Tab-separated table of N, CA, C and O in Angstrom:
chain	number	residue	atom	x	y	z
A	1	MET	N	102.609	90.555	108.808
A	1	MET	CA	103.747	90.532	107.963
A	1	MET	C	104.402	89.385	108.308
A	1	MET	O	105.110	88.784	107.585
A	2	ILE	N	104.743	89.355	109.725
A	2	ILE	CA	105.803	88.299	109.681
A	2	ILE	C	105.268	86.966	109.870
A	2	ILE	O	106.117	85.977	109.199
A	3	GLN	N	103.966	86.796	109.841
A	3	GLN	CA	103.538	85.492	109.575
A	3	GLN	C	103.698	85.315	108.090
A	3	GLN	O	103.815	84.087	107.387
A	4	ASP	N	103.133	86.034	107.214
A	4	ASP	CA	103.327	85.979	105.967
A	4	ASP	C	104.531	86.039	105.207
A	4	ASP	O	104.872	85.246	104.299
A	5	GLY	N	105.623	86.688	105.937
A	5	GLY	CA	107.083	86.880	105.433
A	5	GLY	C	107.203	88.112	104.386
A	5	GLY	O	108.370	87.940	103.920
A	6	TYR	N	106.326	88.630	104.310
A	6	TYR	CA	106.456	89.774	103.234
A	6	TYR	C	105.194	90.756	103.745
A	6	TYR	O	104.584	90.526	104.468
A	7	PRO	N	105.801	92.197	103.285
A	7	PRO	CA	104.784	93.258	103.728
A	7	PRO	C	103.481	93.590	102.776
A	7	PRO	O	102.611	94.205	103.741
A	8	ASN	N	103.407	92.709	101.979
A	8	ASN	CA	102.300	93.246	101.241
A	8	ASN	C	100.990	93.467	101.693
A	8	ASN	O	99.923	94.438	101.916
A	9	ARG	N	100.446	92.616	102.502
A	9	ARG	CA	99.181	92.572	103.210
A	9	ARG	C	98.851	93.237	104.205
A	9	ARG	O	98.070	93.952	104.387
A	10	GLY	N	100.048	93.696	104.997
A	10	GLY	CA	100.272	94.598	106.259
A	10	GLY	C	99.993	96.021	105.583
A	10	GLY	O	99.681	96.956	106.177
A	11	ILE	N	100.969	96.362	104.459
A	11	ILE	CA	100.799	97.638	103.913
A	11	ILE	C	99.573	98.207	103.162
A	11	ILE	O	99.199	98.913	103.548
A	12	ASN	N	99.021	96.727	102.716
A	12	ASN	CA	97.459	97.501	102.101
A	12	ASN	C	96.369	97.686	103.270
A	12	ASN	O	95.802	98.383	103.320
A	13	GLN	N	96.850	96.806	104.492
A	13	GLN	CA	95.801	97.073	105.586
A	13	GLN	C	95.964	98.616	106.251
A	13	GLN	O	94.998	99.175	106.466
A	14	LEU	N	97.180	98.980	106.222
A	14	LEU	CA	97.497	100.112	106.636
A	14	LEU	C	97.219	101.295	105.620
A	14	LEU	O	96.331	102.328	106.408
A	15	HIS	N	97.379	101.015	104.549
A	15	HIS	CA	96.438	101.759	103.333
A	15	HIS	C	94.890	102.188	103.556
A	15	HIS	O	94.628	103.299	103.515
A	16	LYS	N	94.541	101.036	103.717
A	16	LYS	CA	92.841	100.968	103.883
A	16	LYS	C	92.582	101.775	104.960
A	16	LYS	O	91.642	102.445	105.109
A	17	THR	N	93.333	101.221	106.114
A	17	THR	CA	92.993	102.489	107.194
A	17	THR	C	93.278	103.979	107.122
A	17	THR	O	92.177	104.913	107.332
A	18	ALA	N	94.110	104.326	106.550
A	18	ALA	CA	94.704	105.683	106.358
A	18	ALA	C	93.696	106.249	105.411
A	18	ALA	O	93.442	107.503	105.607
A	19	LEU	N	93.024	105.345	104.388
A	19	LEU	CA	91.987	106.121	103.639
A	19	LEU	C	90.831	106.287	104.154
A	19	LEU	O	90.125	107.270	104.047
A	20	GLU	N	90.711	105.462	105.284
A	20	GLU	CA	89.325	105.589	105.816
A	20	GLU	C	89.616	106.975	106.647
A	20	GLU	O	88.296	107.761	106.929
A	21	ARG	N	90.223	106.951	107.276
A	21	ARG	CA	90.733	108.306	108.464
A	21	ARG	C	90.444	109.503	107.632
A	21	ARG	O	89.925	110.393	107.914
A	22	ALA	N	91.301	109.548	106.158
A	22	ALA	CA	91.247	110.386	105.349
A	22	ALA	C	89.801	110.876	105.022
A	22	ALA	O	89.145	111.884	104.857
A	23	ALA	N	89.114	109.836	104.720
A	23	ALA	CA	87.751	109.973	104.311
A	23	ALA	C	86.479	110.361	105.224
A	23	ALA	O	85.542	111.266	104.765
A	24	ALA	N	87.147	110.290	106.448
A	24	ALA	CA	86.274	110.713	107.754
A	24	ALA	C	86.467	112.283	107.524
A	24	ALA	O	85.723	113.050	108.394
A	25	ARG	N	87.399	112.931	106.841
A	25	ARG	CA	87.756	114.451	107.075
A	25	ARG	C	87.707	115.178	105.792
A	25	ARG	O	87.513	116.266	105.702
A	26	TYR	N	87.768	114.527	104.590
A	26	TYR	CA	87.797	114.965	103.314
A	26	TYR	C	86.895	114.679	102.484
A	26	TYR	O	86.327	113.675	102.489
A	27	GLN	N	86.260	115.463	101.581
A	27	GLN	CA	85.450	115.307	100.502
A	27	GLN	C	86.014	114.580	99.310
A	27	GLN	O	85.587	113.597	98.490
A	28	VAL	N	87.416	114.852	99.208
A	28	VAL	CA	88.070	114.222	97.995
A	28	VAL	C	89.304	113.399	98.570
A	28	VAL	O	89.891	113.984	99.314
A	29	VAL	N	89.291	112.132	98.445
A	29	VAL	CA	90.720	111.469	98.712
A	29	VAL	C	91.668	110.997	97.688
A	29	VAL	O	90.882	110.293	96.810
A	30	ALA	N	92.719	111.145	97.477
A	30	ALA	CA	93.664	110.813	96.408
A	30	ALA	C	94.959	110.246	96.977
A	30	ALA	O	95.253	110.317	97.890
A	31	ASP	N	95.436	109.038	96.146
A	31	ASP	CA	96.563	108.598	96.335
A	31	ASP	C	97.271	108.322	95.079
A	31	ASP	O	96.972	108.665	93.952
A	32	GLY	N	98.754	107.883	95.189
A	32	GLY	CA	99.616	107.761	94.006
A	32	GLY	C	99.587	106.420	93.755
A	32	GLY	O	100.849	106.329	93.198
A	33	THR	N	98.738	105.550	94.200
A	33	THR	CA	99.089	104.089	93.654
A	33	THR	C	98.757	103.990	91.917
A	33	THR	O	98.132	104.804	91.302
A	34	ARG	N	99.929	103.131	91.441
A	34	ARG	CA	100.314	102.898	90.097
A	34	ARG	C	99.502	101.606	89.608
A	34	ARG	O	99.181	100.786	90.366
A	35	ARG	N	99.139	101.737	88.167
A	35	ARG	CA	98.858	100.395	87.867
A	35	ARG	C	99.370	98.964	88.040
A	35	ARG	O	98.617	98.055	88.251
A	36	ASP	N	100.741	99.164	87.975
A	36	ASP	CA	101.502	97.990	88.470
A	36	ASP	C	101.720	97.675	90.065
A	36	ASP	O	102.566	96.634	90.277
A	37	ASP	N	101.426	98.471	90.766
A	37	ASP	CA	101.493	98.409	92.267
A	37	ASP	C	100.918	97.226	92.880
A	37	ASP	O	99.668	96.984	92.203
A	38	LYS	N	101.403	96.424	93.887
A	38	LYS	CA	101.097	95.309	94.624
A	38	LYS	C	100.472	95.665	95.866
A	38	LYS	O	99.362	95.321	96.314
A	39	ALA	N	101.585	96.681	96.291
A	39	ALA	CA	100.872	97.338	97.568
A	39	ALA	C	101.471	98.508	97.951
A	39	ALA	O	102.726	98.815	97.374
A	40	PRO	N	100.625	99.541	98.386
A	40	PRO	CA	99.443	99.409	98.656
A	40	PRO	C	98.621	99.683	97.238
A	40	PRO	O	98.850	100.274	96.247
A	41	LEU	N	97.435	98.841	96.956
A	41	LEU	CA	96.297	99.309	96.217
A	41	LEU	C	95.126	98.328	96.557
A	41	LEU	O	94.896	97.400	96.951
A	42	LEU	N	94.210	99.176	96.341
A	42	LEU	CA	92.823	98.760	96.670
A	42	LEU	C	92.308	98.099	95.230
A	42	LEU	O	92.571	98.558	94.327
A	43	ASN	N	91.636	97.087	95.424
A	43	ASN	CA	90.810	96.879	94.147
A	43	ASN	C	89.535	97.642	93.942
A	43	ASN	O	89.198	98.541	94.634
A	44	VAL	N	88.884	97.160	92.508
A	44	VAL	CA	87.628	98.061	92.207
A	44	VAL	C	86.727	97.864	93.064
A	44	VAL	O	85.777	98.968	93.494
A	45	SER	N	86.517	96.939	93.960
A	45	SER	CA	85.284	96.543	94.723
A	45	SER	C	85.622	97.223	95.953
A	45	SER	O	84.688	98.260	96.601
A	46	GLU	N	87.063	97.160	96.586
A	46	GLU	CA	87.484	98.238	97.549
A	46	GLU	C	87.368	99.470	97.473
A	46	GLU	O	86.887	100.227	98.268
A	47	ALA	N	87.406	100.111	96.446
A	47	ALA	CA	87.279	101.580	96.035
A	47	ALA	C	85.948	101.862	96.056
A	47	ALA	O	85.469	102.983	96.643
A	48	ARG	N	85.023	101.321	95.473
A	48	ARG	CA	83.964	101.442	95.210
A	48	ARG	C	83.055	101.575	96.706
A	48	ARG	O	82.258	102.497	97.012
A	49	SER	N	83.569	100.595	97.493
A	49	SER	CA	82.921	100.627	99.033
A	49	SER	C	83.305	101.522	99.502
A	49	SER	O	82.360	102.454	100.332
A	50	LEU	N	84.609	102.123	99.705
A	50	LEU	CA	85.043	103.049	100.267
A	50	LEU	C	84.335	104.442	99.790
A	50	LEU	O	83.802	105.486	100.730
A	51	GLU	N	84.244	104.877	98.697
A	51	GLU	CA	83.371	105.689	98.235
A	51	GLU	C	81.991	105.639	98.603
A	51	GLU	O	81.278	106.791	99.174
A	52	ASP	N	81.250	104.577	98.449
A	52	ASP	CA	79.697	104.555	98.943
A	52	ASP	C	79.462	104.620	100.232
A	52	ASP	O	78.729	105.285	100.835
A	53	ARG	N	80.587	103.969	101.037
A	53	ARG	CA	80.400	104.075	102.827
A	53	ARG	C	80.741	105.441	103.267
A	53	ARG	O	79.952	106.087	104.054
A	54	SER	N	81.699	106.442	102.461
A	54	SER	CA	81.997	107.326	103.110
A	54	SER	C	81.129	108.748	102.320
A	54	SER	O	81.382	109.876	103.053
A	55	GLY	N	80.854	108.188	101.285
A	55	GLY	CA	80.204	109.587	100.519
A	55	GLY	C	81.437	110.524	99.908
A	55	GLY	O	80.985	111.645	99.572
A	56	ILE	N	82.551	109.946	99.851
A	56	ILE	CA	83.833	110.514	99.222
A	56	ILE	C	84.175	110.486	97.428
A	56	ILE	O	83.296	109.446	97.166
A	57	ASP	N	84.711	111.363	97.316
A	57	ASP	CA	85.501	111.025	95.860
A	57	ASP	C	86.843	110.418	95.846
A	57	ASP	O	87.773	110.853	96.636
A	58	TYR	N	87.002	108.979	95.628
A	58	TYR	CA	88.332	108.630	95.838
A	58	TYR	C	88.976	108.569	94.327
A	58	TYR	O	88.419	107.955	93.490
A	59	VAL	N	90.435	109.373	94.443
A	59	VAL	CA	90.980	109.344	92.973
A	59	VAL	C	92.192	108.941	93.023
A	59	VAL	O	93.002	109.029	93.946
A	60	ARG	N	92.599	108.060	91.972
A	60	ARG	CA	94.032	107.506	91.736
A	60	ARG	C	94.496	107.906	90.567
A	60	ARG	O	94.365	107.070	89.447
A	61	PRO	N	95.042	109.216	90.196
A	61	PRO	CA	95.413	109.806	89.080
A	61	PRO	C	96.432	109.106	88.387
A	61	PRO	O	96.635	108.923	87.065
A	62	LEU	N	97.024	108.134	88.763
A	62	LEU	CA	98.294	107.391	88.298
A	62	LEU	C	97.928	105.946	88.066
A	62	LEU	O	98.677	105.286	87.451
A	63	LEU	N	96.526	105.545	88.127
A	63	LEU	CA	96.383	104.183	88.110
A	63	LEU	C	96.515	103.862	86.691
A	63	LEU	O	96.760	102.330	86.612
A	64	GLY	N	96.305	104.565	85.740
A	64	GLY	CA	96.063	103.894	84.438
A	64	GLY	C	97.820	103.886	84.027
A	64	GLY	O	98.057	103.600	82.870
A	65	TYR	N	98.840	104.569	84.587
A	65	TYR	CA	100.037	104.546	84.214
A	65	TYR	C	101.223	103.414	84.868
A	65	TYR	O	101.153	103.138	85.836
A	66	GLY	N	101.791	102.540	83.643
A	66	GLY	CA	102.859	101.983	84.330
A	66	GLY	C	103.986	102.677	84.666
A	66	GLY	O	104.190	103.817	84.561
A	67	ARG	N	104.922	101.962	85.302
A	67	ARG	CA	106.302	102.395	85.614
A	67	ARG	C	106.828	103.322	84.554
A	67	ARG	O	107.571	104.560	84.963
A	68	ARG	N	107.167	102.657	83.539
A	68	ARG	CA	108.127	103.360	82.593
A	68	ARG	C	107.423	104.918	81.914
A	68	ARG	O	108.184	105.972	82.130
A	69	ALA	N	106.013	104.674	81.905
A	69	ALA	CA	105.253	106.162	81.655
A	69	ALA	C	105.534	107.266	82.790
A	69	ALA	O	105.795	108.144	82.586
A	70	ILE	N	105.328	106.835	83.833
A	70	ILE	CA	105.478	107.766	85.107
A	70	ILE	C	107.220	108.069	85.137
A	70	ILE	O	107.221	109.366	85.440
A	71	ASP	N	108.020	107.273	85.018
A	71	ASP	CA	109.448	107.445	85.166
A	71	ASP	C	109.758	108.546	83.995
A	71	ASP	O	110.238	109.711	84.430
A	72	ALA	N	109.136	108.474	82.970
A	72	ALA	CA	109.210	109.583	81.827
A	72	ALA	C	108.741	110.910	82.146
A	72	ALA	O	109.137	112.205	82.103
A	73	LEU	N	107.681	110.910	82.633
A	73	LEU	CA	106.886	112.177	82.987
A	73	LEU	C	107.646	112.718	84.059
A	73	LEU	O	108.012	113.892	84.075
A	74	VAL	N	107.998	111.925	85.208
A	74	VAL	CA	108.789	112.714	86.305
A	74	VAL	C	110.166	113.160	85.926
A	74	VAL	O	110.380	114.056	86.166
A	75	ALA	N	110.887	112.494	84.724
A	75	ALA	CA	112.111	113.141	84.674
A	75	ALA	C	112.263	114.070	83.855
A	75	ALA	O	112.609	115.065	83.947
A	76	ALA	N	110.824	114.263	83.102
A	76	ALA	CA	110.622	115.651	82.426
A	76	ALA	C	110.277	116.836	83.220
A	76	ALA	O	110.233	117.771	82.915
A	77	LEU	N	109.430	116.802	84.294
A	77	LEU	CA	109.022	117.680	85.134
A	77	LEU	C	109.020	117.886	86.347
A	77	LEU	O	109.015	119.154	87.165
A	78	LEU	N	109.963	117.116	87.158
A	78	LEU	CA	110.212	116.933	88.548
A	78	LEU	C	111.477	116.992	89.099
A	78	LEU	O	112.218	116.175	88.032
A	79	GLU	N	111.875	117.203	90.068
A	79	GLU	CA	113.119	116.968	90.753
A	79	GLU	C	113.050	115.986	91.518
A	79	GLU	O	111.965	116.053	92.565
A	80	VAL	N	113.726	114.958	91.705
A	80	VAL	CA	113.579	113.645	92.528
A	80	VAL	C	114.828	113.086	93.406
A	80	VAL	O	115.867	113.173	92.862
A	81	THR	N	114.673	112.955	94.448
A	81	THR	CA	115.966	112.473	95.379
A	81	THR	C	115.357	110.934	95.511
A	81	THR	O	114.406	110.606	96.099
A	82	CYS	N	116.315	110.073	95.263
A	82	CYS	CA	116.213	108.810	95.246
A	82	CYS	C	117.278	107.994	96.494
A	82	CYS	O	118.188	108.583	96.308
A	83	GLY	N	116.503	106.983	97.229
A	83	GLY	CA	117.739	106.308	98.417
A	83	GLY	C	116.734	105.525	98.654
A	83	GLY	O	115.651	104.989	98.475
A	84	GLU	N	117.566	104.766	99.649
A	84	GLU	CA	116.789	103.443	100.312
A	84	GLU	C	116.072	104.268	101.809
A	84	GLU	O	116.740	104.589	102.378
A	85	CYS	N	114.600	104.116	101.692
A	85	CYS	CA	113.700	104.431	102.689
A	85	CYS	C	113.959	105.831	103.004
A	85	CYS	O	114.092	106.287	104.306
A	86	ILE	N	113.930	106.838	102.195
A	86	ILE	CA	113.824	108.188	102.542
A	86	ILE	C	112.814	108.681	102.524
A	86	ILE	O	112.638	109.776	103.093
A	87	SER	N	111.724	107.996	102.035
A	87	SER	CA	110.256	108.551	101.981
A	87	SER	C	109.445	108.718	103.523
A	87	SER	O	110.139	107.737	104.563
A	88	PHE	N	108.688	109.551	103.718
A	88	PHE	CA	107.674	109.354	104.751
A	88	PHE	C	106.716	108.159	104.321
A	88	PHE	O	105.676	108.747	103.879
A	89	ASP	N	106.726	107.105	104.160
A	89	ASP	CA	105.545	106.674	103.732
A	89	ASP	C	105.316	105.122	104.831
A	89	ASP	O	106.002	105.154	105.936
A	90	TYR	N	104.501	104.400	104.265
A	90	TYR	CA	104.021	103.244	105.337
A	90	TYR	C	105.063	102.422	105.723
A	90	TYR	O	105.663	101.655	106.511
A	91	GLU	N	106.014	102.057	104.765
A	91	GLU	CA	107.320	101.108	104.698
A	91	GLU	C	108.022	101.528	105.832
A	91	GLU	O	108.657	100.742	106.723
A	92	VAL	N	108.507	103.169	105.847
A	92	VAL	CA	109.680	103.438	106.636
A	92	VAL	C	108.932	103.215	108.140
A	92	VAL	O	109.599	102.847	109.116
A	93	GLU	N	107.454	103.493	108.224
A	93	GLU	CA	106.949	103.491	109.586
A	93	GLU	C	106.605	101.721	110.062
A	93	GLU	O	107.063	101.824	111.295
A	94	LEU	N	106.339	101.061	109.120
A	94	LEU	CA	106.199	99.723	109.527
A	94	LEU	C	107.572	99.094	110.029
A	94	LEU	O	107.665	98.371	110.737
A	95	ARG	N	108.818	99.407	109.195
A	95	ARG	CA	110.035	98.783	109.527
A	95	ARG	C	110.311	99.358	111.256
A	95	ARG	O	110.626	98.566	111.590
A	96	LYS	N	109.841	100.569	111.259
A	96	LYS	CA	110.368	101.264	112.540
A	96	LYS	C	109.514	100.252	113.930
A	96	LYS	O	109.865	99.941	114.650
A	97	VAL	N	108.016	100.286	113.424
A	97	VAL	CA	107.197	99.386	114.692
A	97	VAL	C	107.436	97.897	114.664
A	97	VAL	O	107.606	97.731	115.695
A	98	MET	N	107.892	97.268	113.377
A	98	MET	CA	108.390	96.060	113.633
A	98	MET	C	109.711	95.699	114.387
A	98	MET	O	109.694	94.937	115.047
A	99	GLU	N	110.730	96.582	114.117
A	99	GLU	CA	112.020	96.585	114.790
A	99	GLU	C	111.679	96.876	116.455
A	99	GLU	O	112.096	96.109	117.147
A	100	ARG	N	110.904	97.715	116.490
A	100	ARG	CA	110.492	97.923	118.286
A	100	ARG	C	109.879	96.595	118.834
A	100	ARG	O	110.021	96.221	119.836
A	101	SER	N	108.970	96.240	118.169
A	101	SER	CA	108.275	94.852	118.618
A	101	SER	C	109.034	93.571	118.408
A	101	SER	O	108.845	92.981	119.453
A	102	TYR	N	109.620	93.685	117.310
A	102	TYR	CA	110.392	92.109	117.347
A	102	TYR	C	111.705	92.013	117.060
A	102	TYR	O	112.006	90.999	116.663
A	103	GLY	N	112.616	93.149	117.043
A	103	GLY	CA	114.045	93.067	116.421
A	103	GLY	C	114.117	93.307	115.116
A	103	GLY	O	113.392	93.140	114.375
A	104	TYR	N	115.526	93.693	114.973
A	104	TYR	CA	115.492	93.889	113.468
A	104	TYR	C	115.989	92.830	112.481
A	104	TYR	O	115.452	92.952	111.428
A	105	GLU	N	115.985	91.613	113.275
A	105	GLU	CA	116.146	90.627	112.375
A	105	GLU	C	114.577	90.194	111.708
A	105	GLU	O	114.573	89.780	110.681
A	106	ALA	N	113.918	90.493	112.361
A	106	ALA	CA	112.272	90.406	112.073
A	106	ALA	C	112.198	91.410	110.456
A	106	ALA	O	111.546	91.039	109.550
A	107	VAL	N	112.631	92.536	110.882
A	107	VAL	CA	112.385	93.778	109.295
A	107	VAL	C	113.266	92.995	108.482
A	107	VAL	O	112.713	93.022	107.647
A	108	LYS	N	114.355	92.345	108.719
A	108	LYS	CA	115.188	91.969	107.588
A	108	LYS	C	114.607	90.638	107.018
A	108	LYS	O	114.695	90.517	105.553
A	109	ALA	N	113.401	89.866	107.521
A	109	ALA	CA	113.074	88.713	107.213
A	109	ALA	C	112.073	88.948	106.372
A	109	ALA	O	111.580	88.246	105.248
A	110	VAL	N	111.096	90.161	106.671
A	110	VAL	CA	109.941	90.812	105.968
A	110	VAL	C	110.335	91.620	104.751
A	110	VAL	O	109.517	91.218	103.768
A	111	PHE	N	110.863	92.465	104.993
A	111	PHE	CA	110.943	93.447	103.858
A	111	PHE	C	112.214	93.365	102.874
A	111	PHE	O	113.284	92.624	103.450
A	112	PRO	N	112.155	93.583	101.724
A	112	PRO	CA	113.365	93.811	100.789
A	112	PRO	C	114.582	94.002	101.671
A	112	PRO	O	114.384	95.135	101.998
A	113	ARG	N	115.557	93.465	101.059
A	113	ARG	CA	117.106	93.902	101.635
A	113	ARG	C	117.412	95.084	101.124
A	113	ARG	O	117.664	96.156	101.821
A	114	LYS	N	117.322	95.837	99.713
A	114	LYS	CA	117.402	96.961	99.335
A	114	LYS	C	116.159	97.441	98.709
A	114	LYS	O	115.764	96.711	97.536
A	115	HIS	N	115.448	98.605	99.159
A	115	HIS	CA	114.300	99.259	98.590
A	115	HIS	C	114.271	100.610	98.489
A	115	HIS	O	114.426	101.372	99.331
A	116	ILE	N	114.757	100.851	96.995
A	116	ILE	CA	114.967	102.029	96.662
A	116	ILE	C	113.710	103.092	96.536
A	116	ILE	O	112.629	102.585	95.837
A	117	GLN	N	113.681	104.357	96.989
A	117	GLN	CA	112.558	105.092	97.056
A	117	GLN	C	112.672	106.268	96.536
A	117	GLN	O	113.856	106.204	96.429
A	118	SER	N	111.622	107.172	96.165
A	118	SER	CA	111.895	108.423	95.686
A	118	SER	C	110.922	109.510	96.386
A	118	SER	O	110.006	109.057	97.045
A	119	ARG	N	111.312	110.691	96.546
A	119	ARG	CA	110.633	111.717	96.868
A	119	ARG	C	110.850	112.836	96.036
A	119	ARG	O	111.927	113.168	95.496
A	120	VAL	N	109.853	113.643	95.777
A	120	VAL	CA	109.668	114.885	94.963
A	120	VAL	C	110.136	115.965	95.625
A	120	VAL	O	109.798	116.215	97.106
A	121	THR	N	111.292	116.484	95.039
A	121	THR	CA	111.729	117.759	95.935
A	121	THR	C	111.619	119.065	94.988
A	121	THR	O	111.968	120.239	95.743
A	122	GLY	N	111.310	118.908	94.055
A	122	GLY	CA	111.023	120.276	93.347
A	122	GLY	C	110.212	120.024	92.020
A	122	GLY	O	110.021	118.818	91.595
A	123	ARG	N	109.784	121.248	91.295
A	123	ARG	CA	109.488	120.915	90.006
A	123	ARG	C	110.609	121.745	88.917
A	123	ARG	O	111.200	122.863	89.239
A	124	LYS	N	110.667	120.863	87.569
A	124	LYS	CA	111.726	121.465	86.857
A	124	LYS	C	110.811	122.774	86.256
A	124	LYS	O	109.430	122.905	85.906
A	125	ASN	N	111.722	123.675	85.449
A	125	ASN	CA	110.978	124.895	85.147
A	125	ASN	C	110.969	124.727	83.461
A	125	ASN	O	111.604	124.648	83.094
A	126	VAL	N	109.734	123.966	83.377
A	126	VAL	CA	109.353	123.517	81.735
A	126	VAL	C	108.522	124.553	81.211
A	126	VAL	O	107.373	125.076	82.002
A	127	VAL	N	108.872	124.773	80.027
A	127	VAL	CA	107.902	126.025	79.087
A	127	VAL	C	107.476	125.029	78.152
A	127	VAL	O	108.059	124.283	77.500
A	128	PHE	N	105.953	124.824	77.994
A	128	PHE	CA	105.134	124.118	77.174
A	128	PHE	C	104.878	124.892	75.834
A	128	PHE	O	104.803	126.116	75.662
């Protein structure tokens, strides 16, 4: 990531490793990657390879949805907290590891200055 100057390739590598480890424990592995995501995201060949090599089902239920559609569904159904680096995701951990190894200046050089993330905190009581 330091060599690239941005985190995408590092986040993708970490995502692949996490999926491999989950595939060793579970028959079905799912993630929340969306259609417009750049990282983390496996391409179709990588997804098929993961399934073939591990014998699991890899499920990406949000893959067909763009950001606006997901935002509309979330607004209607879920309670969400938004803020900078509040999630327990790859980016938060990668920032910490990078800061320990290379210092805060490296983190500032690689990661976006302001990155708003969301965390689902509950479900709305919706009647259909």
